[in-house]
Amino acid sequence: MSIQPALTELPIKTSESGFYRGFSQMVTISSKFLIGGLVVWAIAFPEQSGAVLNSINTFILASFGMWYIWTVALFIIMCIALALWPAAGRLKLGQSHDMPEFSNFSWFSMMFGAGIGVGMLTWAVAEPIYHFNNNPEVIQGITNSASADNIRMAYKWSFLHWGISAWACYAIAGLALGFFSYRRGLPLTMRSSLTPLFGSKLSGAIGHTVDIVAVVATVLGVAQTLGFGVEQFVSGLERIGISGLTNEAGTANTAGIIVAIVVIMAASTASALSGVGKGIKWLSNINMGLSIALLAFFLIFGSTFFGLQALFVGMWDYLIALPDMLFRVWTTDGVEGSVATKLEGWQGSWSVFYWAWWIAFAPFVGLFLARISKGRTIREFVLGAMIVPSIMCFVWFTWAGGTAIDLTLNGDAGDTIFSVPDGDKIFAMVQYMLSPTLGWLMSVMIVVLLMTYLVTTADSAVLIVNTINAAGDEGPKARPHIIFWGVTLGAVVAALLLVGGLKAIQTAMVIGALPFSVVMVLQCFALVKAIYNDGKRESAGMETTVPNIID
């Protein structure tokens, strides 16, 4: 059977006039209906919505935990295989003469800022502390909670959740989008990545469904990240002297949530209106510079030797244990309080939750990575997107989180750091380390850094959602649509935080991630099929890229 030419046209019907001019009404209106319905339902019936979402969440975690574990393992294997596969690794995301649009520094800055930047300021301190107190080895009695013999385990599990597993999810989505958009000339939208499997059928209902699932997953995944950021932003404002924004438990109250959302979304919408090459690029460079400054502070004034040792020993432990951690699925033995039941509960609360979060975040980060990676080879893209950001995460976790552990374990910090809410831990640590004046100044810098990360994440998400809704059109979108999605994203975060706190956002995100995980598995098969067939086309003297694609 002769090889057929690659599909290079995928018409997607968009409106030619009116408010939705240039947009796919089916995708845009359906997405608005689903997200808007969630917001209205959460606000109008908080108890009912909370109960229903929790029931669905419990069912998904119990029934699909193994699915999440194995799909993320598949993404890692696929990324490594594509980078090592000679026929795949040398291919460019574009034509042979295309060169990268951004410098390596800007490329890494935008990847890190959009992908995980916000989470670093919360979880680089909070997560090692969590695993220092409890992890599977503690549950099994192998190590002791909050003791020196548990430090290595704390970093092994922290690295699992924030290392190449997360970035493999982003890389698969970004690679699939970049490959079919910049080599085939197909629209830069999620449905294009499945053309080897479904062909021209993606112009219709199947393609609309894929893009709607991507938009909903994006909004809920970004809402999860912004929810953590809002809590920490409010904690930071309290630390620098703006009072009245937290409750007795130290978390954001209603006023704090509203103030934070208004400030963040107003700034992000303004940045989104300026486009990727202006506001987002400059904000990414600024927050990378501030991140380096903050990290330098921990390197110089924190627990330097402790962090260095934790980094290299932790990376060794992580790489050695990675195959087992990726594929191990703990199942309950049905006995309340047993080790097996506790291990299953821990994995559901941590690893499965994180895999759902990264998958929900993948359409946003993946499309953004594709947008900024045209002209790079598959090998360069995969290795750059997986290894460099992962190492940055490891450095943050060992020097910021390591300083917190060292001050508590070997210093006299006591409960000063461990006892405060997650978002407040980094502020508590720097103010413990420094004099009141210097501690205040450092807290101000962290608040500014957090603000830039939140704005970068939110404005990137707004542009990505509009790109999907506009059938892959990367050009400037109508201002009302940018403003609408900026307001909507803020409303989702505010509504879910007000009616159920971070738990409500986490629950909605886990639910939204499940259908998109199916899309991502299909993307893996589509990529392999496309690259294999391109090899056969080259042997037959056929074109594998579309010449003269208009940027």
XYZ file of C-alpha atoms in Angstrom:
551
model
C 0.000 0.000 0.000
C 1.522 3.339 -1.111
C 2.087 6.096 1.431
C -0.314 9.024 1.164
C 0.664 12.707 1.357
C 0.373 14.257 4.802
C -2.780 16.178 5.613
C -1.932 19.874 5.271
C -5.378 21.446 5.431
C -7.871 21.294 8.269
C -10.607 23.867 7.701
C -12.326 24.997 10.887
C -15.470 27.066 10.444
C -15.227 30.490 12.066
C -17.603 33.430 12.058
C -17.039 35.941 9.285
C -18.730 38.864 11.029
C -20.211 40.009 14.299
C -18.933 39.677 17.840
C -17.430 36.216 17.176
C -15.679 37.204 13.956
C -12.649 34.925 13.549
C -13.768 32.558 16.320
C -15.296 29.090 16.228
C -18.686 29.691 17.782
C -19.162 26.019 18.637
C -15.925 25.898 20.661
C -16.127 29.409 22.146
C -19.766 29.408 23.196
C -19.674 25.823 24.497
C -16.568 26.610 26.561
C -18.173 29.740 27.972
C -21.328 27.805 28.808
C -19.438 25.058 30.667
C -17.141 27.387 32.601
C -19.865 29.956 33.278
C -22.220 27.214 34.420
C -19.603 25.965 36.879
C -19.151 29.466 38.344
C -22.901 30.121 38.676
C -23.532 26.660 40.136
C -20.714 27.033 42.661
C -21.983 30.432 43.830
C -25.733 29.723 43.756
C -25.604 26.229 45.294
C -22.324 25.987 47.203
C -23.252 22.982 49.358
C -24.791 20.983 46.526
C -21.989 21.765 44.062
C -19.363 20.944 46.653
C -20.970 17.588 47.455
C -21.368 16.602 43.799
C -17.838 17.652 42.839
C -16.399 15.778 45.826
C -18.315 12.621 44.902
C -17.059 12.742 41.318
C -13.534 13.489 42.545
C -13.588 10.538 44.947
C -14.773 8.231 42.166
C -12.062 9.426 39.762
C -9.252 9.070 42.306
C -10.465 5.588 43.269
C -11.112 4.365 39.720
C -8.522 6.152 37.602
C -5.491 6.434 39.891
C -3.727 3.679 37.971
C -4.612 5.407 34.678
C -2.967 8.656 35.787
C 0.147 6.871 37.056
C 0.696 4.905 33.876
C -0.175 7.702 31.433
C 2.439 10.025 32.944
C 4.968 7.176 32.770
C 4.038 6.820 29.081
C 4.659 10.527 28.470
C 8.166 10.319 29.948
C 9.041 7.222 27.911
C 7.658 8.855 24.777
C 9.667 12.063 25.254
C 12.920 10.184 25.831
C 12.252 7.890 22.864
C 11.528 10.794 20.505
C 14.699 12.613 21.592
C 16.835 9.489 21.071
C 15.115 8.310 17.873
C 17.386 9.709 15.106
C 14.572 10.025 12.585
C 12.568 12.107 15.065
C 15.160 14.051 17.041
C 16.615 15.892 14.034
C 13.239 17.125 12.744
C 12.509 20.804 13.233
C 9.275 22.269 14.484
C 9.034 24.143 11.209
C 10.890 24.150 7.939
C 14.607 23.457 7.668
C 15.480 27.169 7.366
C 13.346 28.308 10.326
C 15.324 29.737 13.243
C 14.162 30.172 16.872
C 12.294 33.427 17.492
C 13.566 33.856 21.061
C 17.012 33.612 22.658
C 17.705 30.641 24.913
C 17.446 32.845 28.017
C 14.043 34.236 27.029
C 12.929 30.764 25.940
C 13.835 29.178 29.280
C 12.412 32.163 31.179
C 9.036 31.953 29.474
C 8.911 28.153 29.837
C 9.681 28.266 33.521
C 7.466 31.268 34.286
C 4.412 29.888 32.526
C 4.954 26.271 33.550
C 5.828 26.156 37.232
C 7.087 29.572 38.350
C 4.164 30.371 40.666
C 4.373 26.983 42.358
C 8.021 27.445 43.279
C 7.270 30.243 45.727
C 4.705 28.122 47.572
C 5.882 24.552 47.245
C 9.676 24.907 47.166
C 9.416 25.411 50.918
C 6.109 23.720 51.765
C 6.441 20.397 49.945
C 9.826 19.245 51.305
C 8.459 20.064 54.757
C 5.371 17.915 54.105
C 7.410 14.946 52.927
C 9.936 15.491 55.712
C 7.061 14.793 58.091
C 5.273 12.085 56.125
C 5.922 10.005 53.002
C 5.609 6.338 51.950
C 8.816 5.377 53.779
C 7.465 6.876 57.001
C 4.139 5.101 56.513
C 5.979 1.797 56.041
C 8.219 2.417 59.080
C 11.430 2.582 57.020
C 12.302 6.131 58.139
C 11.190 8.362 61.004
C 9.023 11.430 60.649
C 10.762 14.826 60.995
C 14.182 13.280 61.602
C 17.529 13.371 59.839
C 17.073 9.929 58.263
C 13.993 11.191 56.419
C 15.612 14.136 54.562
C 16.594 12.080 51.527
C 13.094 10.637 51.253
C 11.590 14.119 51.453
C 13.538 15.195 48.385
C 13.048 12.001 46.445
C 9.284 12.467 46.524
C 9.408 16.243 46.006
C 11.556 15.750 42.904
C 9.145 13.113 41.586
C 6.247 15.554 41.574
C 8.070 18.604 40.198
C 10.685 17.013 37.950
C 10.557 15.468 34.501
C 7.081 13.990 35.080
C 5.512 17.447 34.997
C 7.589 18.632 32.068
C 6.988 15.465 30.062
C 3.259 16.281 30.158
C 3.953 19.770 28.858
C 6.473 18.553 26.277
C 4.103 15.992 24.749
C 1.314 18.551 24.314
C 3.714 21.226 23.029
C 5.518 18.867 20.677
C 2.291 17.566 19.158
C 1.017 21.096 18.567
C 4.296 22.463 17.212
C 4.897 19.499 14.932
C 1.559 19.617 13.137
C 1.227 23.400 13.088
C 4.729 24.373 11.968
C 5.547 21.371 9.767
C 2.110 20.665 8.326
C 0.735 24.211 8.317
C -2.314 23.119 10.346
C -4.050 25.468 12.804
C -2.269 25.910 16.148
C -5.041 24.261 18.080
C -5.395 20.991 19.942
C -7.381 19.116 17.315
C -4.558 19.445 14.758
C -2.355 17.150 16.869
C -4.694 14.204 16.234
C -4.889 14.425 12.425
C -2.874 11.205 11.807
C -5.606 9.329 13.694
C -8.839 11.074 12.658
C -7.906 13.041 9.543
C -10.351 15.577 8.132
C -13.071 14.440 10.556
C -11.464 16.834 13.042
C -13.007 19.742 11.144
C -16.325 18.743 12.671
C -17.769 17.548 15.971
C -14.771 15.422 17.009
C -12.414 18.369 16.625
C -14.791 20.754 18.404
C -14.977 18.332 21.342
C -11.180 18.066 21.569
C -10.779 21.861 21.628
C -13.586 22.352 24.172
C -11.978 19.766 26.462
C -8.668 21.624 26.080
C -10.195 25.008 26.966
C -11.997 23.661 30.048
C -8.865 21.807 31.233
C -6.798 24.953 30.681
C -9.095 27.196 32.697
C -9.347 24.711 35.583
C -5.623 23.882 35.562
C -4.629 27.542 35.594
C -7.273 28.244 38.245
C -5.530 25.682 40.455
C -2.195 27.479 40.089
C -3.730 30.922 40.578
C -5.614 29.683 43.639
C -2.363 28.787 45.384
C -0.870 32.072 44.190
C -3.753 34.155 45.523
C -3.387 32.619 48.986
C 0.334 33.342 48.999
C -0.094 36.835 47.547
C -2.486 37.716 50.377
C -0.055 36.288 52.951
C 2.674 38.451 51.465
C 0.525 41.590 51.602
C -0.147 40.896 55.276
C 3.571 40.425 55.916
C 4.448 43.801 54.387
C 1.824 45.640 56.421
C -1.459 45.536 54.471
C -3.785 44.101 57.111
C -7.366 42.852 57.142
C -6.947 40.355 54.271
C -6.652 37.085 56.253
C -8.818 35.180 58.703
C -7.897 33.661 62.070
C -6.378 30.598 60.378
C -3.991 32.835 58.442
C -5.555 32.155 55.024
C -7.187 34.696 52.694
C -10.604 35.992 53.710
C -13.270 37.241 51.291
C -11.777 40.723 51.057
C -8.287 39.309 50.501
C -9.466 37.014 47.709
C -11.314 39.815 45.928
C -8.436 42.295 46.226
C -5.873 39.767 44.988
C -8.029 38.607 42.061
C -8.814 42.154 40.919
C -5.164 43.249 41.034
C -3.783 40.111 39.357
C -6.388 39.804 36.618
C -6.377 43.528 35.776
C -2.602 43.441 35.300
C -2.667 40.146 33.383
C -5.422 41.280 31.035
C -3.469 44.445 30.240
C -0.384 42.322 29.562
C -2.348 39.895 27.383
C -3.568 42.797 25.255
C 0.079 43.622 24.457
C 0.825 40.085 23.154
C 3.533 37.437 23.663
C 6.419 39.428 22.201
C 5.922 42.422 24.474
C 4.253 42.151 27.876
C 4.655 38.414 28.428
C 8.267 38.316 27.205
C 9.341 41.267 29.366
C 7.474 40.028 32.431
C 9.078 36.594 31.997
C 12.549 38.145 31.830
C 11.820 40.287 34.913
C 10.555 37.410 37.020
C 13.476 35.226 35.953
C 15.862 37.979 37.082
C 14.066 38.361 40.423
C 13.989 34.564 40.811
C 17.756 34.400 40.349
C 18.170 37.194 42.923
C 15.981 35.385 45.468
C 17.691 32.080 44.806
C 21.084 33.783 45.200
C 19.932 34.977 48.618
C 19.224 31.395 49.702
C 22.493 30.194 48.185
C 24.528 32.795 50.079
C 22.617 33.343 53.313
C 20.649 30.114 53.583
C 21.838 26.609 54.412
C 24.336 26.475 51.571
C 26.085 23.192 52.313
C 22.841 21.513 53.382
C 21.208 22.584 50.093
C 24.166 21.480 47.971
C 24.208 18.064 49.590
C 20.430 17.720 49.297
C 20.576 18.663 45.605
C 23.083 16.067 44.463
C 22.052 13.286 46.848
C 18.386 14.004 46.115
C 18.921 13.880 42.350
C 20.788 10.579 42.701
C 18.037 9.072 44.867
C 15.389 10.398 42.476
C 16.957 8.988 39.323
C 17.665 5.606 40.913
C 14.136 5.299 42.300
C 12.342 6.880 39.310
C 11.379 3.656 37.462
C 9.822 2.201 40.599
C 8.076 5.452 41.586
C 6.660 5.943 38.088
C 5.028 2.525 37.801
C 4.211 1.582 41.389
C 0.491 1.724 42.170
C -0.544 1.186 45.775
C -3.918 -0.458 46.249
C -5.920 -0.772 49.430
C -6.326 -4.031 51.315
C -9.719 -2.867 52.605
C -8.542 -2.648 56.225
C -9.150 0.750 57.804
C -5.924 2.336 59.013
C -3.658 -0.346 57.526
C -0.363 0.446 55.823
C -1.797 -0.439 52.395
C -4.786 1.858 52.878
C -2.551 4.718 54.063
C -0.207 4.276 51.088
C -3.115 4.361 48.649
C -4.469 7.484 50.338
C -1.071 9.167 50.225
C -0.615 8.384 46.529
C -4.085 9.685 45.697
C -3.521 12.906 47.635
C -0.076 13.552 46.207
C 1.095 11.745 43.055
C -2.309 11.204 41.413
C -3.364 14.747 42.285
C -0.166 16.169 40.799
C -0.453 14.102 37.611
C -4.002 15.406 37.163
C -2.770 18.963 37.770
C 0.031 18.725 35.226
C -2.279 17.142 32.646
C -4.880 19.877 33.168
C -2.097 22.450 32.826
C -0.674 20.769 29.689
C -2.922 22.342 27.008
C -2.022 25.792 28.319
C 1.711 25.248 28.783
C 1.967 22.946 25.770
C 0.414 25.426 23.360
C 2.495 28.211 24.864
C 5.683 26.131 24.497
C 4.788 25.393 20.891
C 4.177 29.084 20.255
C 7.654 30.070 21.500
C 9.578 27.071 20.092
C 9.168 27.296 16.334
C 12.454 26.511 14.586
C 13.838 24.218 17.294
C 14.447 20.511 16.691
C 12.407 17.855 18.464
C 15.507 16.768 20.402
C 16.287 20.353 21.426
C 12.676 20.987 22.381
C 12.240 17.812 24.438
C 15.554 18.031 26.289
C 15.251 21.792 26.810
C 11.673 21.571 28.026
C 12.276 18.620 30.364
C 15.779 18.890 31.799
C 16.553 22.590 32.350
C 13.267 23.516 34.103
C 13.448 20.329 36.189
C 16.931 21.202 37.433
C 15.728 24.721 38.270
C 12.939 23.190 40.336
C 15.391 20.888 42.125
C 17.665 23.822 42.991
C 14.734 25.788 44.403
C 13.493 22.867 46.481
C 16.898 22.087 47.963
C 18.058 25.597 48.803
C 14.756 27.232 49.767
C 13.091 24.155 51.285
C 16.417 22.837 52.570
C 17.036 26.052 54.468
C 13.634 25.711 56.150
C 14.341 22.098 57.157
C 17.854 22.904 58.358
C 16.705 25.873 60.445
C 14.098 23.664 62.090
C 16.152 20.499 62.472
C 19.560 21.946 63.310
C 18.752 25.547 64.231
C 16.373 27.078 66.726
C 13.462 28.015 64.440
C 11.107 25.681 66.279
C 7.605 25.884 64.766
C 8.160 29.338 63.275
C 8.210 28.011 59.696
C 6.403 24.681 59.920
C 3.309 25.952 61.737
C 2.161 28.707 59.348
C -0.024 28.113 56.236
C 1.729 26.865 53.102
C 1.684 30.204 51.299
C 3.159 31.985 54.298
C 6.090 29.610 54.905
C 8.576 31.398 52.646
C 7.726 34.767 54.246
C 8.052 33.316 57.737
C 11.445 31.879 56.834
C 12.999 35.045 55.369
C 11.689 37.180 58.233
C 13.142 34.686 60.713
C 16.509 34.787 58.942
C 16.786 38.583 58.663
C 16.342 41.695 60.758
C 12.841 43.246 60.723
C 13.811 45.868 58.128
C 15.657 43.496 55.810
C 12.954 40.870 56.288
C 10.326 43.405 55.215
C 12.334 44.384 52.133
C 12.825 40.759 51.150
C 9.106 40.120 51.635
C 8.339 43.026 49.298
C 10.612 41.530 46.653
C 8.902 38.139 46.988
C 5.474 39.781 46.634
C 6.621 41.559 43.458
C 8.106 38.319 42.118
C 4.910 36.429 42.922
C 2.889 39.132 41.193
C 4.939 38.846 38.000
C 4.604 35.056 38.006
C 0.845 35.221 38.530
C 0.400 37.841 35.823
C 2.603 35.878 33.379
C 0.601 32.700 34.011
C -2.791 34.379 33.762
C -2.114 36.481 30.671
C -0.527 33.538 28.867
C -3.603 31.456 29.678
C -5.935 34.136 28.297
C -4.022 34.251 25.009
C -3.919 30.455 24.773
C -7.660 30.076 25.374
C -8.377 32.673 22.695
C -5.985 30.955 20.279
C -7.873 27.659 20.675
C -11.244 29.414 20.363
C -10.034 31.249 17.240
C -9.215 27.971 15.451
C -5.490 28.385 16.041
C -5.162 32.003 14.966
C -2.085 33.331 16.774
C -2.623 36.925 15.773
C -4.081 39.682 17.946
C -7.530 38.822 19.242
C -10.425 41.216 19.680
C -10.041 43.126 22.932
C -13.490 42.130 24.268
C -12.576 38.441 24.086
C -9.279 38.955 25.917
C -11.076 40.969 28.582
C -13.870 38.386 28.820
C -11.525 35.463 29.471
C -9.445 37.536 31.882
C -12.576 38.294 33.899
C -13.830 34.714 33.580
C -10.573 33.192 34.797
C -10.615 35.511 37.800
C -14.262 34.637 38.449
C -13.543 30.901 38.421
C -10.747 31.289 40.960
C -12.734 33.677 43.160
C -15.961 31.642 43.063
C -14.317 28.330 43.922
C -12.119 29.886 46.626
C -15.077 31.639 48.225
C -17.386 28.610 48.295
C -14.896 25.851 49.047
C -11.339 27.138 49.265
C -8.458 25.472 47.460
C -10.129 22.075 47.902
C -12.948 23.115 45.549
C -10.468 24.205 42.867
C -8.477 20.991 43.268
C -11.627 18.900 42.903
C -12.788 20.708 39.751
C -9.302 20.467 38.268
C -9.000 16.692 38.797
C -12.365 16.216 37.066
C -11.425 18.456 34.151
C -8.084 16.705 33.642
C -9.508 13.230 33.009
C -10.907 13.730 29.475
C -7.815 15.635 28.387
C -5.577 12.805 29.587
C -7.237 10.673 26.886
C -6.424 13.352 24.294
C -2.771 13.349 25.384
C -2.449 9.580 25.072
C -3.854 9.857 21.552
C -1.294 12.610 20.828
C 1.508 10.151 21.618
C 0.233 7.649 19.066
C -0.381 10.419 16.523
C 3.185 11.708 16.828
C 4.754 8.276 16.373
C 2.544 7.524 13.385
C 3.292 10.914 11.769
C 7.080 10.683 12.217
C 7.179 7.078 10.980
C 5.128 7.965 7.899
C 7.298 11.034 7.242
C 10.304 8.738 7.062
C 8.524 6.679 4.417
C 7.528 9.864 2.559
C 11.155 11.068 2.509
C 12.260 7.726 1.097
C 9.616 8.101 -1.620
C 10.757 11.660 -2.416
C 7.613 13.273 -1.032
C 7.444 16.569 0.888
C 6.969 16.320 4.650
C 6.609 20.046 5.377
C 4.471 22.763 3.868
C 6.681 25.382 2.170
C 6.219 29.108 2.613
C 3.967 28.969 5.634
C 2.949 32.529 6.459
C 3.859 33.401 10.056
